[in-house]
Amino acid sequence: MVSLDVLFFFFFVLFLFFKQMTAYEIEYGLVGAEMCIRDRDIRGPLDVRGQVDAVVNMASLASPPAYLAQPIFTLQTGSTGTQNALDLAARHDARFVQASTSEVYGDPLVHPQTEDYWGNVNPIGPRSVYDEAKRYAESLIAAYVREGLNGGIIRIFNTYGPRMRADDGRVVTQFISQALEGAPLTVYGDGSQTRSLCYVSDLVRGFVSMVDSAVFGPVNLGNPHELTVLEIAELVIALVGSSSTIELRDLPEDDPKRRRPDITRARTELGWSPEVGVVDGLSETVEWTRRTEIDEDLRAAV
């Protein structure tokens, strides 16, 4: 097991997440004597004094509007940044785990997606800045592992839960925010494309299991319960109790039509499977978002 003094490096993006969480740090005690947060740019050299047991690289813009707005930054984070994180792990003889993505499968021709599927990715399309950065990072990690590094790769499917940004452009947060406002829910295409939603606590359990193991992978982490985007929109409207309608728009370029992980490897090699159902997870996320908006309105009124 990984002890409490393990140094996890959720570089750059997670540091920004913590910066946005100041009020919650105080309320929920998220930062204490056992945690030290340093704000670093993963694209530059990295070093840490003392023992490092594990390096977990979660650095990347994962929101489509964010990575489409900063394409070069996204590519550099996935390439140079991953190599810097790998070098840190190699210097300390530490376990290394990479947060990769289901986007390495692109718009898949195999369903559900297994880890031995090589994918169907447009290497020069707008989304390629994220997809190919993650694919290159996987290749880089595999090369380091062949040189003796204790490394592993997880491929994260659609994950959601409290504390996500309302404007991050992903399906769950966008639908919840629109439903709470009574605005139309924006569905791209005809809504028949599918997503498989994994609640954040399930993902964290899988991540910790991967760090505690010596498994290389890649290992899919996600919930195989597949829903159409239209079904997700209708479910959010019902959970919010909203009068919102659904508005169809053109499907973005290279948007994947189907997403569903085969998690056989996660079950057999990590003993992991998701436990939180989509209704329970969405209900928690809706209530957190509702409370947060009320708190923000109250603070603005003072």
mmCIF file of C-alpha atoms in Angstrom, residues 7-149:
data_model
loop_
_atom_site.group_PDB
_atom_site.id
_atom_site.type_symbol
_atom_site.label_atom_id
_atom_site.label_comp_id
_atom_site.label_asym_id
_atom_site.label_seq_id
_atom_site.Cartn_x
_atom_site.Cartn_y
_atom_site.Cartn_z
ATOM 1 C CA LEU A 7 4.339 12.426 -2.922
ATOM 2 C CA PHE A 8 1.725 12.513 -5.637
ATOM 3 C CA PHE A 9 2.385 14.987 -8.421
ATOM 4 C CA PHE A 10 -0.862 16.046 -10.047
ATOM 5 C CA PHE A 11 1.011 18.678 -12.004
ATOM 6 C CA PHE A 12 -0.201 22.100 -13.057
ATOM 7 C CA VAL A 13 -3.874 21.428 -13.812
ATOM 8 C CA LEU A 14 -4.595 19.968 -10.394
ATOM 9 C CA PHE A 15 -2.630 22.784 -8.785
ATOM 10 C CA LEU A 16 -4.976 25.213 -10.528
ATOM 11 C CA PHE A 17 -7.889 23.127 -9.219
ATOM 12 C CA PHE A 18 -6.603 23.507 -5.656
ATOM 13 C CA LYS A 19 -6.158 27.237 -6.139
ATOM 14 C CA GLN A 20 -9.851 27.509 -6.992
ATOM 15 C CA MET A 21 -10.728 25.547 -3.861
ATOM 16 C CA THR A 22 -9.589 27.924 -1.142
ATOM 17 C CA ALA A 23 -12.980 28.149 0.565
ATOM 18 C CA TYR A 24 -13.427 24.399 0.446
ATOM 19 C CA GLU A 25 -9.926 23.811 1.810
ATOM 20 C CA ILE A 26 -11.007 25.654 4.944
ATOM 21 C CA GLU A 27 -14.495 24.157 5.149
ATOM 22 C CA TYR A 28 -13.548 20.543 4.512
ATOM 23 C CA GLY A 29 -9.935 20.509 5.707
ATOM 24 C CA LEU A 30 -8.546 19.397 2.366
ATOM 25 C CA VAL A 31 -5.107 20.823 3.076
ATOM 26 C CA GLY A 32 -3.322 19.922 6.284
ATOM 27 C CA ALA A 33 0.045 19.152 7.765
ATOM 28 C CA GLU A 34 0.420 15.985 5.660
ATOM 29 C CA MET A 35 0.080 17.828 2.334
ATOM 30 C CA CYS A 36 2.405 20.264 0.640
ATOM 31 C CA ILE A 37 1.311 21.860 -2.614
ATOM 32 C CA ARG A 38 3.844 23.401 -4.982
ATOM 33 C CA ASP A 39 2.805 25.223 -8.121
ATOM 34 C CA ARG A 40 5.068 24.111 -10.971
ATOM 35 C CA ASP A 41 4.854 24.134 -14.757
ATOM 36 C CA ILE A 42 5.422 20.544 -15.842
ATOM 37 C CA ARG A 43 6.962 21.749 -19.095
ATOM 38 C CA GLY A 44 10.046 22.818 -17.126
ATOM 39 C CA PRO A 45 12.551 20.723 -15.132
ATOM 40 C CA LEU A 46 11.150 19.069 -12.000
ATOM 41 C CA ASP A 47 12.851 17.942 -8.836
ATOM 42 C CA VAL A 48 11.930 17.132 -5.284
ATOM 43 C CA ARG A 49 14.081 16.745 -2.205
ATOM 44 C CA GLY A 50 13.766 13.591 -0.172
ATOM 45 C CA GLN A 51 12.037 10.323 -0.915
ATOM 46 C CA VAL A 52 9.525 10.046 -3.745
ATOM 47 C CA ASP A 53 7.504 6.820 -3.748
ATOM 48 C CA ALA A 54 5.214 7.554 -6.669
ATOM 49 C CA VAL A 55 4.695 10.124 -9.389
ATOM 50 C CA VAL A 56 1.159 10.450 -10.763
ATOM 51 C CA ASN A 57 0.930 12.559 -13.895
ATOM 52 C CA MET A 58 -2.518 14.060 -14.397
ATOM 53 C CA ALA A 59 -1.291 17.204 -16.122
ATOM 54 C CA SER A 60 -3.360 18.224 -19.107
ATOM 55 C CA LEU A 61 -6.172 20.467 -20.122
ATOM 56 C CA ALA A 62 -9.013 17.952 -20.522
ATOM 57 C CA SER A 63 -11.896 20.303 -21.272
ATOM 58 C CA PRO A 64 -12.458 20.584 -25.056
ATOM 59 C CA PRO A 65 -12.912 24.391 -25.020
ATOM 60 C CA ALA A 66 -9.712 24.710 -22.950
ATOM 61 C CA TYR A 67 -7.440 22.528 -25.052
ATOM 62 C CA LEU A 68 -8.861 23.857 -28.316
ATOM 63 C CA ALA A 69 -8.028 27.377 -27.089
ATOM 64 C CA GLN A 70 -4.443 26.397 -26.152
ATOM 65 C CA PRO A 71 -3.327 23.762 -28.670
ATOM 66 C CA ILE A 72 0.449 24.233 -28.414
ATOM 67 C CA PHE A 73 0.366 24.324 -24.627
ATOM 68 C CA THR A 74 -1.658 21.095 -24.614
ATOM 69 C CA LEU A 75 0.808 19.335 -26.907
ATOM 70 C CA GLN A 76 3.803 20.518 -24.875
ATOM 71 C CA THR A 77 2.187 19.399 -21.615
ATOM 72 C CA GLY A 78 1.582 15.911 -22.975
ATOM 73 C CA SER A 79 5.008 15.537 -24.545
ATOM 74 C CA THR A 80 7.741 17.543 -22.778
ATOM 75 C CA GLY A 81 5.749 17.572 -19.555
ATOM 76 C CA THR A 82 5.321 13.811 -19.456
ATOM 77 C CA GLN A 83 9.022 13.298 -20.136
ATOM 78 C CA ASN A 84 9.938 15.632 -17.257
ATOM 79 C CA ALA A 85 7.639 13.698 -14.935
ATOM 80 C CA LEU A 86 9.121 10.393 -16.110
ATOM 81 C CA ASP A 87 12.647 11.692 -15.493
ATOM 82 C CA LEU A 88 11.649 12.669 -11.959
ATOM 83 C CA ALA A 89 10.314 9.159 -11.308
ATOM 84 C CA ALA A 90 13.433 7.581 -12.831
ATOM 85 C CA ARG A 91 15.790 9.651 -10.664
ATOM 86 C CA HIS A 92 13.977 8.529 -7.522
ATOM 87 C CA ASP A 93 13.301 4.943 -8.623
ATOM 88 C CA ALA A 94 9.602 5.688 -8.063
ATOM 89 C CA ARG A 95 6.411 4.152 -9.380
ATOM 90 C CA PHE A 96 4.968 6.232 -12.245
ATOM 91 C CA VAL A 97 1.286 6.255 -13.241
ATOM 92 C CA GLN A 98 -0.040 8.187 -16.217
ATOM 93 C CA ALA A 99 -3.589 9.485 -16.498
ATOM 94 C CA SER A 100 -4.277 8.746 -20.137
ATOM 95 C CA THR A 101 -7.677 8.912 -21.748
ATOM 96 C CA SER A 102 -10.316 7.082 -23.752
ATOM 97 C CA GLU A 103 -9.628 9.718 -26.410
ATOM 98 C CA VAL A 104 -6.655 7.602 -27.543
ATOM 99 C CA TYR A 105 -9.329 5.413 -29.175
ATOM 100 C CA GLY A 106 -10.611 8.387 -31.188
ATOM 101 C CA ASP A 107 -13.924 7.709 -32.920
ATOM 102 C CA PRO A 108 -13.758 3.959 -32.325
ATOM 103 C CA LEU A 109 -14.562 1.246 -34.858
ATOM 104 C CA VAL A 110 -14.499 -1.376 -32.079
ATOM 105 C CA HIS A 111 -17.179 -1.472 -29.383
ATOM 106 C CA PRO A 112 -16.817 -1.700 -26.451
ATOM 107 C CA GLN A 113 -13.232 -0.463 -26.418
ATOM 108 C CA THR A 114 -10.587 -2.913 -25.189
ATOM 109 C CA GLU A 115 -7.039 -1.903 -24.343
ATOM 110 C CA ASP A 116 -5.592 -3.799 -27.315
ATOM 111 C CA TYR A 117 -7.578 -1.651 -29.778
ATOM 112 C CA TRP A 118 -5.232 0.825 -31.490
ATOM 113 C CA GLY A 119 -7.851 3.465 -32.137
ATOM 114 C CA ASN A 120 -9.222 5.597 -34.964
ATOM 115 C CA VAL A 121 -7.773 9.090 -34.481
ATOM 116 C CA ASN A 122 -7.483 11.994 -36.910
ATOM 117 C CA PRO A 123 -3.859 13.088 -36.311
ATOM 118 C CA ILE A 124 -4.353 16.616 -37.689
ATOM 119 C CA GLY A 125 -7.916 17.444 -36.625
ATOM 120 C CA PRO A 126 -8.730 20.069 -33.976
ATOM 121 C CA ARG A 127 -9.076 17.438 -31.216
ATOM 122 C CA SER A 128 -5.726 15.867 -32.119
ATOM 123 C CA VAL A 129 -3.860 18.289 -29.858
ATOM 124 C CA TYR A 130 -5.297 16.382 -26.896
ATOM 125 C CA ASP A 131 -5.668 12.909 -28.418
ATOM 126 C CA GLU A 132 -2.192 12.725 -29.943
ATOM 127 C CA ALA A 133 -0.503 14.294 -26.924
ATOM 128 C CA LYS A 134 -1.908 11.451 -24.826
ATOM 129 C CA ARG A 135 -0.988 8.817 -27.433
ATOM 130 C CA TYR A 136 2.568 10.129 -27.613
ATOM 131 C CA ALA A 137 2.775 10.123 -23.810
ATOM 132 C CA GLU A 138 1.765 6.447 -23.742
ATOM 133 C CA SER A 139 4.490 5.605 -26.262
ATOM 134 C CA LEU A 140 7.028 7.542 -24.201
ATOM 135 C CA ILE A 141 6.060 5.713 -20.996
ATOM 136 C CA ALA A 142 6.283 2.343 -22.748
ATOM 137 C CA ALA A 143 9.834 3.222 -23.841
ATOM 138 C CA TYR A 144 10.824 4.148 -20.266
ATOM 139 C CA VAL A 145 9.288 0.912 -18.974
ATOM 140 C CA ARG A 146 11.344 -1.087 -21.462
ATOM 141 C CA GLU A 147 14.369 0.692 -19.968
ATOM 142 C CA GLY A 148 13.422 -0.495 -16.472
ATOM 143 C CA LEU A 149 11.005 2.125 -15.064
#
